[in-house]
């Protein structure tokens, strides 16, 4: 468990493996996908995609097609100066939705397929509904991002799906209400109860200064998963 923010590689710290990786949670999914794609594309090809909806990435080309051919995708990826390609279909309000090709096909065309697998309404914390996340079949790993900016603020203000968060957290912390502060132990317990992720990235830790170690220890005491502290804003681990 990292207890300090240091300069390191996100892909190595999170042990990203070739194939399909799903990123879920809140408070930095898009930033993590960007960071991972830039790191991995130094030596490998990378496809960015979503299993739900997301916004276009400004740092890489976009292949937008309802019926793309694998060879077209392969050619576009080869032509990408950065070795990164975002693959998607049109959705409403300027967003993109899941690609037409199966994720298993994408994994045959690129070394790494990085998938944003749920939404969070731009809030730092969340609980997952029954239909969430949408983890692609064949995923090698699932990383949950947790936004530390939500800690010690009212659950009703910083949690996506707060009532579901409370229903899970109250199994261990029955005193919690919608106005209770969301503490690291509450978020960790909910994440553990959900049982969706393989690893956790605790983002926005630059906000906590000397309390980073304290927060990580509290979180780790209630979540047995491998845990990494990060500041995606400052591109540091």
Coordinates of N, CA and C in Angstrom, one line a residue:
X1 N 0.8 -1.2 0.0 CA 0.0 0.0 0.0 C 0.9 1.2 0.0
X2 N 0.7 2.1 -1.0 CA 1.4 3.4 -1.0 C 0.8 4.3 0.1
X3 N 1.7 5.0 0.9 CA 1.2 5.9 1.9 C 1.7 7.3 1.6
X4 N 2.4 7.5 0.5 CA 2.9 8.8 0.1 C 2.6 9.0 -1.4
X5 N 2.5 10.3 -1.8 CA 2.4 10.6 -3.2 C 3.8 10.7 -3.8
X6 N 4.2 9.9 -4.7 CA 5.5 10.0 -5.3 C 5.4 10.0 -6.8
X7 N 6.5 10.2 -7.5 CA 6.5 10.2 -9.0 C 6.7 8.7 -9.4
X8 N 5.7 8.1 -10.1 CA 5.8 6.8 -10.5 C 4.8 6.6 -11.7
X9 N 4.8 5.4 -12.2 CA 3.9 5.0 -13.3 C 2.6 4.5 -12.8
X10 N 1.5 5.1 -13.3 CA 0.2 4.6 -13.0 C 0.0 3.1 -13.5
X11 N 0.5 2.8 -14.7 CA 0.3 1.5 -15.2 C 1.0 0.4 -14.4
X12 N 2.2 0.8 -13.9 CA 3.0 -0.2 -13.1 C 2.4 -0.3 -11.7
X13 N 2.0 0.8 -11.1 CA 1.5 0.8 -9.8 C 0.2 0.0 -9.7
X14 N -0.6 0.1 -10.8 CA -1.9 -0.6 -10.8 C -1.8 -2.0 -11.5
X15 N -0.6 -2.3 -11.9 CA -0.3 -3.6 -12.6 C -1.3 -3.9 -13.7
X16 N -1.3 -3.0 -14.6 CA -2.2 -3.1 -15.8 C -1.7 -4.2 -16.7
X17 N -2.5 -5.1 -17.1 CA -2.1 -6.2 -17.9 C -2.7 -6.0 -19.3
X18 N -2.0 -6.7 -20.3 CA -2.5 -6.6 -21.7 C -3.9 -7.2 -21.8
X19 N -4.7 -6.7 -22.7 CA -6.1 -7.1 -22.9 C -7.0 -6.0 -22.4
X20 N -8.2 -6.4 -21.9 CA -9.2 -5.5 -21.5 C -9.1 -5.1 -20.0
X21 N -9.1 -3.9 -19.7 CA -9.2 -3.4 -18.3 C -10.4 -2.5 -18.1
X22 N -11.2 -2.7 -17.1 CA -12.3 -1.8 -16.8 C -12.0 -0.9 -15.7
X23 N -12.4 0.4 -15.8 CA -12.3 1.4 -14.8 C -13.6 1.8 -14.4
X24 N -13.9 1.7 -13.1 CA -15.2 2.1 -12.5 C -15.0 3.1 -11.4
X25 N -16.1 3.5 -10.7 CA -16.0 4.4 -9.6 C -16.3 5.8 -9.9
X26 N -15.6 6.7 -9.2 CA -15.9 8.2 -9.3 C -14.7 9.0 -8.9
X27 N -14.6 10.2 -9.3 CA -13.6 11.1 -8.9 C -12.3 10.9 -9.6
X28 N -12.3 10.6 -11.0 CA -11.1 10.5 -11.7 C -11.0 9.4 -12.7
X29 N -12.1 8.8 -13.1 CA -12.0 7.7 -14.1 C -11.4 8.2 -15.4
X30 N -12.0 9.3 -15.9 CA -11.5 9.8 -17.2 C -10.0 10.2 -17.2
X31 N -9.6 10.9 -16.1 CA -8.2 11.3 -15.9 C -7.3 10.1 -15.9
X32 N -7.8 9.0 -15.2 CA -6.9 7.8 -15.1 C -6.8 7.1 -16.5
X33 N -7.9 7.1 -17.2 CA -7.8 6.5 -18.6 C -6.9 7.3 -19.4
X34 N -6.9 8.6 -19.4 CA -6.0 9.4 -20.1 C -4.5 9.1 -19.7
X35 N -4.3 9.1 -18.4 CA -2.9 8.9 -18.0 C -2.4 7.5 -18.4
X36 N -3.2 6.5 -18.2 CA -2.8 5.1 -18.6 C -2.6 5.0 -20.1
X37 N -3.4 5.6 -20.9 CA -3.2 5.5 -22.3 C -2.0 6.2 -22.8
X38 N -1.6 7.3 -22.2 CA -0.4 8.0 -22.6 C 0.8 7.2 -22.1
X39 N 0.8 6.6 -21.0 CA 1.9 5.7 -20.5 C 2.1 4.5 -21.4
X40 N 1.0 3.8 -21.6 CA 1.1 2.5 -22.3 C 1.4 2.6 -23.7
X41 N 1.0 3.8 -24.3 CA 1.2 3.9 -25.8 C 2.7 4.3 -26.1
X42 N 3.5 4.5 -25.1 CA 4.9 4.7 -25.4 C 5.5 3.5 -26.1
X43 N 5.0 2.3 -25.8 CA 5.6 1.0 -26.3 C 4.5 0.1 -26.9
X44 N 3.2 0.5 -26.8 CA 2.2 -0.4 -27.2 C 1.0 0.3 -27.8
X45 N 0.1 -0.4 -28.4 CA -1.1 0.2 -29.0 C -2.2 0.2 -28.0
X46 N -3.0 1.2 -27.9 CA -4.1 1.4 -26.9 C -5.4 1.8 -27.6
X47 N -6.5 1.1 -27.2 CA -7.8 1.6 -27.6 C -8.5 2.0 -26.3
X48 N -9.2 3.2 -26.4 CA -10.0 3.7 -25.4 C -11.5 3.5 -25.8
X49 N -12.3 3.1 -24.8 CA -13.7 2.8 -25.2 C -14.5 2.9 -23.9
X50 N -15.8 2.8 -24.0 CA -16.7 2.8 -22.9 C -17.8 1.7 -23.1
X51 N -18.2 1.1 -22.0 CA -19.3 0.2 -22.1 C -20.7 0.9 -21.8
X52 N -20.6 2.2 -21.4 CA -21.8 2.9 -21.2 C -21.8 4.2 -22.0
X53 N -21.4 5.3 -21.4 CA -21.3 6.6 -22.1 C -20.1 7.4 -21.6
X54 N -19.4 8.2 -22.4 CA -18.4 9.1 -22.0 C -18.3 10.2 -23.0
X55 N -17.4 11.2 -22.7 CA -17.1 12.3 -23.5 C -15.9 12.0 -24.4
X56 N -15.7 12.6 -25.5 CA -14.5 12.4 -26.3 C -13.2 12.8 -25.6
X57 N -12.1 12.1 -25.9 CA -10.8 12.4 -25.3 C -10.1 13.4 -26.3
X58 N -9.6 14.5 -25.8 CA -9.0 15.5 -26.7 C -7.6 15.1 -27.1
X59 N -7.0 14.1 -26.4 CA -5.6 13.7 -26.7 C -5.3 12.6 -27.7
X60 N -6.4 12.1 -28.3 CA -6.2 11.1 -29.3 C -7.3 11.1 -30.3
X61 N -7.1 10.5 -31.5 CA -8.1 10.4 -32.6 C -9.3 9.6 -32.1
X62 N -10.4 9.9 -32.8 CA -11.7 9.2 -32.5 C -12.2 8.5 -33.8
X63 N -12.5 7.2 -33.7 CA -13.1 6.5 -34.7 C -14.6 6.3 -34.3
X64 N -15.4 7.1 -35.0 CA -16.9 7.1 -34.7 C -17.6 6.4 -35.8
X65 N -18.1 5.2 -35.6 CA -18.8 4.5 -36.6 C -19.8 3.5 -36.0
X66 N -20.9 3.3 -36.8 CA -21.9 2.4 -36.3 C -21.6 1.0 -36.8
X67 N -20.8 0.9 -37.9 CA -20.4 -0.4 -38.5 C -18.9 -0.5 -38.9
X68 N -18.0 -0.3 -38.0 CA -16.6 -0.3 -38.4 C -16.1 -1.7 -38.7
X69 N -15.3 -1.8 -39.7 CA -14.6 -3.0 -40.0 C -13.3 -3.2 -39.2
X70 N -13.0 -4.3 -38.7 CA -11.8 -4.5 -37.9 C -10.5 -4.0 -38.7
X71 N -10.5 -4.2 -40.0 CA -9.3 -3.7 -40.7 C -9.2 -2.2 -40.8
X72 N -10.4 -1.5 -40.8 CA -10.4 -0.1 -40.8 C -9.9 0.4 -39.4
X73 N -10.3 -0.3 -38.4 CA -9.8 0.1 -37.0 C -8.3 -0.1 -36.9
X74 N -7.9 -1.2 -37.4 CA -6.4 -1.5 -37.4 C -5.6 -0.5 -38.1
X75 N -6.1 0.0 -39.2 CA -5.4 1.0 -40.0 C -5.4 2.3 -39.3
X76 N -6.5 2.7 -38.7 CA -6.6 4.0 -38.0 C -5.7 4.0 -36.8
X77 N -5.6 2.9 -36.1 CA -4.8 2.8 -35.0 C -3.3 2.9 -35.4
X78 N -3.0 2.3 -36.5 CA -1.6 2.3 -37.0 C -1.2 3.7 -37.4
X79 N -2.2 4.5 -37.9 CA -2.0 5.9 -38.3 C -2.0 6.9 -37.2
X80 N -2.4 6.5 -36.0 CA -2.4 7.4 -34.9 C -1.0 7.7 -34.4
X81 N -0.6 9.0 -34.4 CA 0.7 9.4 -34.0 C 1.1 8.9 -32.6
X82 N 0.1 8.9 -31.7 CA 0.3 8.5 -30.3 C 0.2 7.0 -30.1
X83 N -0.4 6.3 -31.1 CA -0.6 4.9 -30.8 C -1.9 4.6 -30.0
X84 N -2.7 5.7 -29.9 CA -4.0 5.6 -29.1 C -5.1 5.9 -30.1
X85 N -6.2 5.1 -29.9 CA -7.4 5.4 -30.7 C -8.7 5.2 -29.8
X86 N -9.6 6.2 -29.8 CA -10.8 6.1 -29.1 C -11.8 5.5 -30.1
X87 N -12.6 4.5 -29.7 CA -13.5 3.8 -30.6 C -14.9 3.9 -29.9
X88 N -15.9 4.4 -30.7 CA -17.2 4.6 -30.1 C -18.3 4.8 -31.1
X89 N -19.5 5.0 -30.6 CA -20.6 5.4 -31.5 C -21.2 6.7 -30.9
X90 N -22.0 7.4 -31.8 CA -22.7 8.6 -31.3 C -23.7 8.3 -30.2
X91 N -23.8 9.2 -29.3 CA -24.9 9.2 -28.3 C -25.5 10.6 -28.2
X92 N -26.4 10.9 -27.3 CA -27.0 12.2 -27.2 C -26.1 13.1 -26.4
X93 N -26.4 14.4 -26.6 CA -25.7 15.5 -25.8 C -24.2 15.5 -25.9
X94 N -23.7 15.2 -27.1 CA -22.3 15.2 -27.4 C -21.5 14.1 -26.8
X95 N -22.2 13.1 -26.2 CA -21.5 12.0 -25.6 C -21.3 10.9 -26.6
X96 N -20.5 9.9 -26.2 CA -20.2 8.7 -27.0 C -20.7 7.5 -26.2
X97 N -21.0 6.4 -27.0 CA -21.5 5.2 -26.3 C -20.6 4.0 -26.8
X98 N -20.9 2.9 -26.3 CA -20.1 1.7 -26.5 C -19.8 1.4 -28.0
X99 N -18.7 0.9 -28.4 CA -18.4 0.6 -29.8 C -19.2 -0.5 -30.4
X100 N -19.4 -0.5 -31.7 CA -20.2 -1.5 -32.4 C -19.5 -2.8 -32.3
X101 N -18.2 -2.8 -32.4 CA -17.4 -4.1 -32.4 C -17.4 -4.6 -30.9
X102 N -17.4 -5.9 -30.8 CA -17.3 -6.5 -29.4 C -15.9 -6.2 -28.8
X103 N -15.9 -6.1 -27.5 CA -14.6 -5.8 -26.9 C -13.6 -6.9 -27.1
X104 N -14.0 -8.1 -27.3 CA -13.1 -9.2 -27.6 C -12.4 -9.0 -28.9
X105 N -13.1 -8.4 -29.9 CA -12.4 -8.0 -31.2 C -11.5 -6.9 -31.0
X106 N -11.8 -5.9 -30.2 CA -10.9 -4.8 -29.9 C -9.6 -5.3 -29.3
X107 N -9.8 -6.3 -28.4 CA -8.6 -6.8 -27.7 C -7.7 -7.6 -28.7
X108 N -8.2 -8.0 -29.8 CA -7.3 -8.6 -30.8 C -6.6 -7.6 -31.7
X109 N -7.1 -6.4 -31.7 CA -6.5 -5.3 -32.6 C -5.5 -4.4 -31.9
X110 N -5.6 -4.3 -30.5 CA -4.7 -3.5 -29.8 C -4.1 -4.2 -28.6
X111 N -3.0 -3.8 -28.1 CA -2.3 -4.5 -27.0 C -3.2 -4.3 -25.7
X112 N -3.7 -3.0 -25.5 CA -4.5 -2.7 -24.3 C -5.8 -2.1 -24.8
X113 N -6.9 -2.5 -24.1 CA -8.2 -1.9 -24.3 C -8.7 -1.4 -22.9
X114 N -8.7 -0.1 -22.8 CA -9.1 0.6 -21.5 C -10.5 1.0 -21.6
X115 N -11.4 0.6 -20.7 CA -12.8 0.8 -20.8 C -13.3 1.5 -19.6
X116 N -14.0 2.7 -19.8 CA -14.8 3.3 -18.8 C -16.1 2.6 -18.6
X117 N -16.3 2.0 -17.4 CA -17.4 1.0 -17.3 C -18.6 1.5 -16.4
X118 N -18.6 2.7 -16.0 CA -19.8 3.3 -15.4 C -19.7 4.8 -15.2
X119 N -20.8 5.4 -14.8 CA -20.8 6.9 -14.6 C -21.0 7.3 -13.2
X120 N -20.8 8.6 -12.9 CA -20.9 9.0 -11.5 C -21.4 10.4 -11.3
X121 N -21.9 11.0 -12.4 CA -22.5 12.4 -12.4 C -21.5 13.4 -11.9
X122 N -20.2 13.2 -12.1 CA -19.2 14.1 -11.7 C -19.1 14.3 -10.2
X123 N -19.6 13.3 -9.4 CA -19.4 13.4 -8.0 C -18.2 12.5 -7.6
X124 N -17.6 12.8 -6.4 CA -16.4 12.1 -6.1 C -16.6 10.7 -5.5
X125 N -17.7 10.4 -5.0 CA -18.0 9.1 -4.4 C -19.3 8.5 -5.0
X126 N -19.4 7.2 -5.0 CA -20.7 6.6 -5.5 C -20.9 5.2 -4.9
X127 N -22.1 4.7 -5.0 CA -22.5 3.3 -4.9 C -23.1 2.9 -6.2
X128 N -22.9 1.6 -6.5 CA -23.3 1.1 -7.8 C -24.7 0.5 -7.7
X129 N -25.6 0.9 -8.6 CA -26.9 0.3 -8.7 C -26.8 -1.1 -9.3
X130 N -27.9 -1.9 -9.3 CA -27.9 -3.3 -9.7 C -27.4 -3.4 -11.1
X131 N -27.6 -2.5 -12.0 CA -27.2 -2.6 -13.4 C -25.8 -2.0 -13.6
X132 N -25.2 -1.6 -12.6 CA -23.8 -1.1 -12.7 C -22.8 -2.0 -12.0
X133 N -21.5 -1.9 -12.4 CA -21.0 -1.3 -13.6 C -21.2 -2.3 -14.8
X134 N -20.9 -1.8 -16.0 CA -21.1 -2.7 -17.2 C -19.6 -3.2 -17.6
X135 N -19.2 -4.2 -16.9 CA -17.8 -4.7 -17.1 C -17.8 -5.6 -18.3
X136 N -17.0 -5.3 -19.3 CA -16.9 -6.1 -20.5 C -16.5 -7.5 -20.2
X137 N -17.1 -8.5 -20.9 CA -16.7 -9.9 -20.9 C -15.3 -10.0 -21.3
X138 N -14.5 -10.7 -20.6 CA -13.1 -10.9 -20.9 C -12.2 -9.9 -20.3
X139 N -12.7 -9.1 -19.4 CA -11.8 -8.1 -18.7 C -10.8 -8.8 -17.9
X140 N -9.5 -8.3 -17.9 CA -8.5 -8.9 -17.1 C -8.5 -8.4 -15.7
X141 N -9.0 -7.2 -15.5 CA -9.0 -6.5 -14.2 C -10.0 -5.4 -14.2
X142 N -10.4 -5.0 -12.9 CA -11.3 -3.9 -12.7 C -10.8 -3.0 -11.6
X143 N -10.5 -1.8 -12.0 CA -10.0 -0.8 -11.1 C -11.0 0.2 -10.7
X144 N -11.2 0.4 -9.4 CA -12.2 1.3 -8.9 C -11.5 2.6 -8.4
X145 N -11.9 3.8 -9.0 CA -11.4 5.1 -8.6 C -12.3 5.6 -7.5
X146 N -11.7 6.2 -6.5 CA -12.4 6.8 -5.4 C -11.9 8.2 -5.2
X147 N -12.8 9.2 -5.2 CA -12.4 10.6 -5.1 C -12.3 11.1 -3.6
X148 N -11.1 11.3 -3.2 CA -10.9 11.7 -1.8 C -11.4 13.1 -1.5
X149 N -11.8 13.9 -2.5 CA -12.4 15.2 -2.2 C -13.8 15.1 -1.5
X150 N -14.4 13.9 -1.6 CA -15.7 13.7 -1.0 C -15.6 13.4 0.5
X151 N -14.4 13.1 1.0 CA -14.3 12.7 2.4 C -14.6 13.9 3.4
X152 N -15.4 13.5 4.4 CA -15.7 14.5 5.5 C -16.7 15.5 5.0
X153 N -17.4 15.3 3.9 CA -18.5 16.1 3.4 C -19.8 15.3 3.5
X154 N -20.9 16.0 3.5 CA -22.2 15.3 3.6 C -22.4 14.3 2.5
X155 N -22.9 13.1 2.9 CA -23.1 12.0 2.0 C -24.1 12.4 0.9
X156 N -25.1 13.2 1.3 CA -26.1 13.6 0.3 C -25.6 14.5 -0.8
X157 N -24.4 15.2 -0.5 CA -23.9 16.2 -1.4 C -22.8 15.6 -2.3
X158 N -22.1 14.5 -1.9 CA -20.9 14.1 -2.6 C -21.0 12.7 -3.1
X159 N -22.1 12.0 -2.9 CA -22.2 10.6 -3.3 C -23.2 10.4 -4.4
X160 N -22.9 9.8 -5.5 CA -23.8 9.4 -6.5 C -24.6 8.2 -6.0
X161 N -25.9 8.2 -6.0 CA -26.8 7.2 -5.4 C -26.6 7.1 -3.9
X162 N -26.8 8.2 -3.2 CA -26.6 8.3 -1.8 C -27.4 7.3 -1.0
X163 N -28.7 7.1 -1.4 CA -29.5 6.2 -0.6 C -29.0 4.7 -0.7
X164 N -28.5 4.4 -1.8 CA -28.0 3.0 -2.0 C -26.7 2.9 -1.2
X165 N -25.9 4.0 -1.2 CA -24.6 4.0 -0.4 C -25.0 3.8 1.1
X166 N -26.0 4.5 1.5 CA -26.4 4.4 2.9 C -26.9 3.0 3.3
X167 N -27.7 2.4 2.4 CA -28.2 1.0 2.6 C -27.1 0.0 2.8
X168 N -26.0 0.2 2.1 CA -24.9 -0.7 2.2 C -24.1 -0.4 3.5
X169 N -23.8 0.9 3.7 CA -22.9 1.3 4.8 C -23.5 1.1 6.1
X170 N -24.9 1.2 6.2 CA -25.5 1.0 7.5 C -25.5 -0.4 8.1
X171 N -25.0 -1.4 7.3 CA -24.8 -2.7 7.8 C -23.7 -2.7 8.8
X172 N -22.8 -1.8 8.7 CA -21.7 -1.7 9.6 C -21.8 -0.4 10.5
X173 N -22.4 0.6 9.8 CA -22.4 2.0 10.5 C -23.9 2.4 10.5
X174 N -24.7 1.8 11.4 CA -26.2 2.1 11.4 C -26.6 3.5 11.7
X175 N -25.6 4.3 12.3 CA -25.9 5.7 12.7 C -25.9 6.6 11.5
X176 N -25.5 6.2 10.4 CA -25.3 7.2 9.2 C -26.7 7.7 8.7
X177 N -26.7 9.0 8.3 CA -27.8 9.6 7.7 C -27.3 10.3 6.4
X178 N -28.2 10.9 5.7 CA -27.9 11.6 4.4 C -27.0 12.8 4.7
X179 N -27.1 13.3 6.0 CA -26.3 14.5 6.3 C -25.0 14.1 7.1
X180 N -24.7 12.8 7.2 CA -23.5 12.4 7.9 C -22.3 12.7 7.0
X181 N -21.1 13.0 7.5 CA -19.9 13.1 6.7 C -19.5 11.7 6.1
X182 N -19.1 11.7 4.9 CA -18.6 10.5 4.3 C -17.2 10.3 4.6
X183 N -16.9 9.3 5.5 CA -15.5 9.1 6.0 C -14.8 8.0 5.1
X184 N -13.5 8.0 5.1 CA -12.8 6.9 4.3 C -13.3 5.5 4.6
X185 N -13.6 5.3 5.9 CA -14.0 3.9 6.3 C -15.4 3.6 5.7
X186 N -16.2 4.6 5.5 CA -17.6 4.3 4.9 C -17.4 4.0 3.5
X187 N -16.6 4.7 2.7 CA -16.4 4.5 1.3 C -15.8 3.1 1.1
X188 N -14.8 2.8 1.9 CA -14.1 1.5 1.8 C -15.0 0.4 2.1
X189 N -15.8 0.5 3.1 CA -16.7 -0.6 3.5 C -17.8 -0.8 2.3
X190 N -18.3 0.2 1.8 CA -19.3 0.1 0.7 C -18.6 -0.6 -0.5
X191 N -17.4 -0.2 -0.8 CA -16.7 -0.8 -2.0 C -16.4 -2.2 -1.8
X192 N -16.1 -2.6 -0.5 CA -15.9 -4.0 -0.2 C -17.2 -4.8 -0.3
X193 N -18.2 -4.2 0.2 CA -19.5 -4.9 0.2 C -20.0 -5.2 -1.3
X194 N -19.7 -4.2 -2.2 CA -20.1 -4.4 -3.6 C -19.3 -5.5 -4.2
X195 N -18.0 -5.7 -3.9 CA -17.2 -6.8 -4.4 C -17.0 -6.7 -5.9
X196 N -16.9 -5.5 -6.5 CA -16.8 -5.4 -7.9 C -15.4 -5.2 -8.5
X197 N -14.5 -4.7 -7.7 CA -13.1 -4.3 -8.1 C -12.0 -5.2 -7.7
X198 N -10.9 -5.2 -8.4 CA -9.7 -5.9 -8.1 C -8.7 -5.1 -7.3
X199 N -8.7 -3.8 -7.7 CA -7.8 -2.8 -7.1 C -8.5 -1.5 -6.9
X200 N -7.9 -0.6 -6.0 CA -8.5 0.7 -5.8 C -7.4 1.8 -6.0
X201 N -7.8 2.8 -6.7 CA -7.0 4.0 -6.8 C -7.7 5.2 -6.0
X202 N -7.1 5.6 -4.9 CA -7.7 6.7 -4.1 C -7.1 8.0 -4.7
X203 N -7.9 8.7 -5.4 CA -7.5 9.9 -6.1 C -7.7 11.2 -5.3
X204 N -7.2 12.3 -5.8 CA -7.3 13.6 -5.1 C -6.7 13.7 -3.8
X205 N -5.6 12.9 -3.6 CA -5.0 12.9 -2.3 C -4.1 14.1 -2.0
X206 N -3.9 14.9 -3.1 CA -3.1 16.1 -2.9 C -3.8 17.1 -1.9
X207 N -5.1 16.8 -1.7 CA -5.9 17.7 -0.9 C -5.6 17.5 0.6
X208 N -5.0 16.4 1.0 CA -4.9 16.0 2.4 C -3.6 16.1 3.0
X209 N -2.6 16.5 2.3 CA -1.3 16.8 2.9 C -0.8 15.8 3.9
X210 N -0.5 16.1 5.1 CA 0.0 15.2 6.1 C -1.0 14.1 6.5
X211 N -2.2 14.3 6.1 CA -3.2 13.3 6.5 C -3.3 12.1 5.5
X212 N -2.5 12.1 4.5 CA -2.6 11.1 3.5 C -2.4 9.7 4.1
X213 N -1.4 9.5 4.9 CA -1.2 8.2 5.6 C -2.3 7.8 6.5
X214 N -2.9 8.7 7.2 CA -4.0 8.4 8.1 C -5.2 8.0 7.3
X215 N -5.5 8.7 6.2 CA -6.7 8.3 5.4 C -6.5 7.0 4.8
X216 N -5.3 6.7 4.3 CA -5.0 5.4 3.6 C -5.2 4.3 4.6
X217 N -4.6 4.5 5.8 CA -4.7 3.4 6.8 C -6.2 3.1 7.2
X218 N -7.0 4.2 7.4 CA -8.4 4.0 7.7 C -9.1 3.3 6.6
X219 N -8.8 3.7 5.3 CA -9.5 3.0 4.2 C -9.1 1.6 4.1
X220 N -7.8 1.3 4.2 CA -7.3 -0.1 4.1 C -7.8 -1.0 5.2
X221 N -8.1 -0.4 6.4 CA -8.6 -1.2 7.5 C -10.0 -1.8 7.2
X222 N -10.7 -1.2 6.2 CA -12.1 -1.6 5.9 C -12.2 -2.1 4.4
X223 N -11.0 -2.2 3.7 CA -11.0 -2.7 2.4 C -9.8 -3.5 2.1
X224 N -9.9 -4.8 1.8 CA -8.7 -5.6 1.7 C -8.0 -5.6 0.3
X225 N -8.5 -4.8 -0.6 CA -8.0 -4.8 -1.9 C -6.7 -4.0 -2.0
X226 N -5.8 -4.3 -3.0 CA -4.6 -3.4 -3.2 C -5.0 -2.0 -3.4
X227 N -4.3 -1.1 -2.7 CA -4.7 0.3 -2.6 C -3.6 1.2 -2.9
X228 N -3.8 2.2 -3.8 CA -2.8 3.1 -4.2 C -3.3 4.6 -4.1
X229 N -2.5 5.4 -3.5 CA -2.8 6.9 -3.3 C -2.4 7.6 -4.6
X230 N -3.1 8.6 -5.0 CA -2.8 9.2 -6.3 C -3.3 10.7 -6.3
X231 N -2.6 11.5 -7.1 CA -3.1 12.8 -7.5 C -3.0 12.8 -9.0
X232 N -4.1 12.5 -9.6 CA -4.2 12.5 -11.1 C -4.0 14.0 -11.6
X233 N -4.4 14.9 -10.8 CA -4.3 16.3 -11.2 C -2.8 16.7 -11.4
X234 N -2.0 16.2 -10.5 CA -0.5 16.4 -10.5 C 0.3 15.3 -11.1
X235 N -0.5 14.3 -11.7 CA 0.1 13.2 -12.4 C 1.2 12.5 -11.4
X236 N 0.8 12.2 -10.2 CA 1.7 11.7 -9.2 C 1.0 10.6 -8.4
X237 N 1.8 9.6 -8.0 CA 1.4 8.5 -7.2 C 2.0 8.6 -5.8

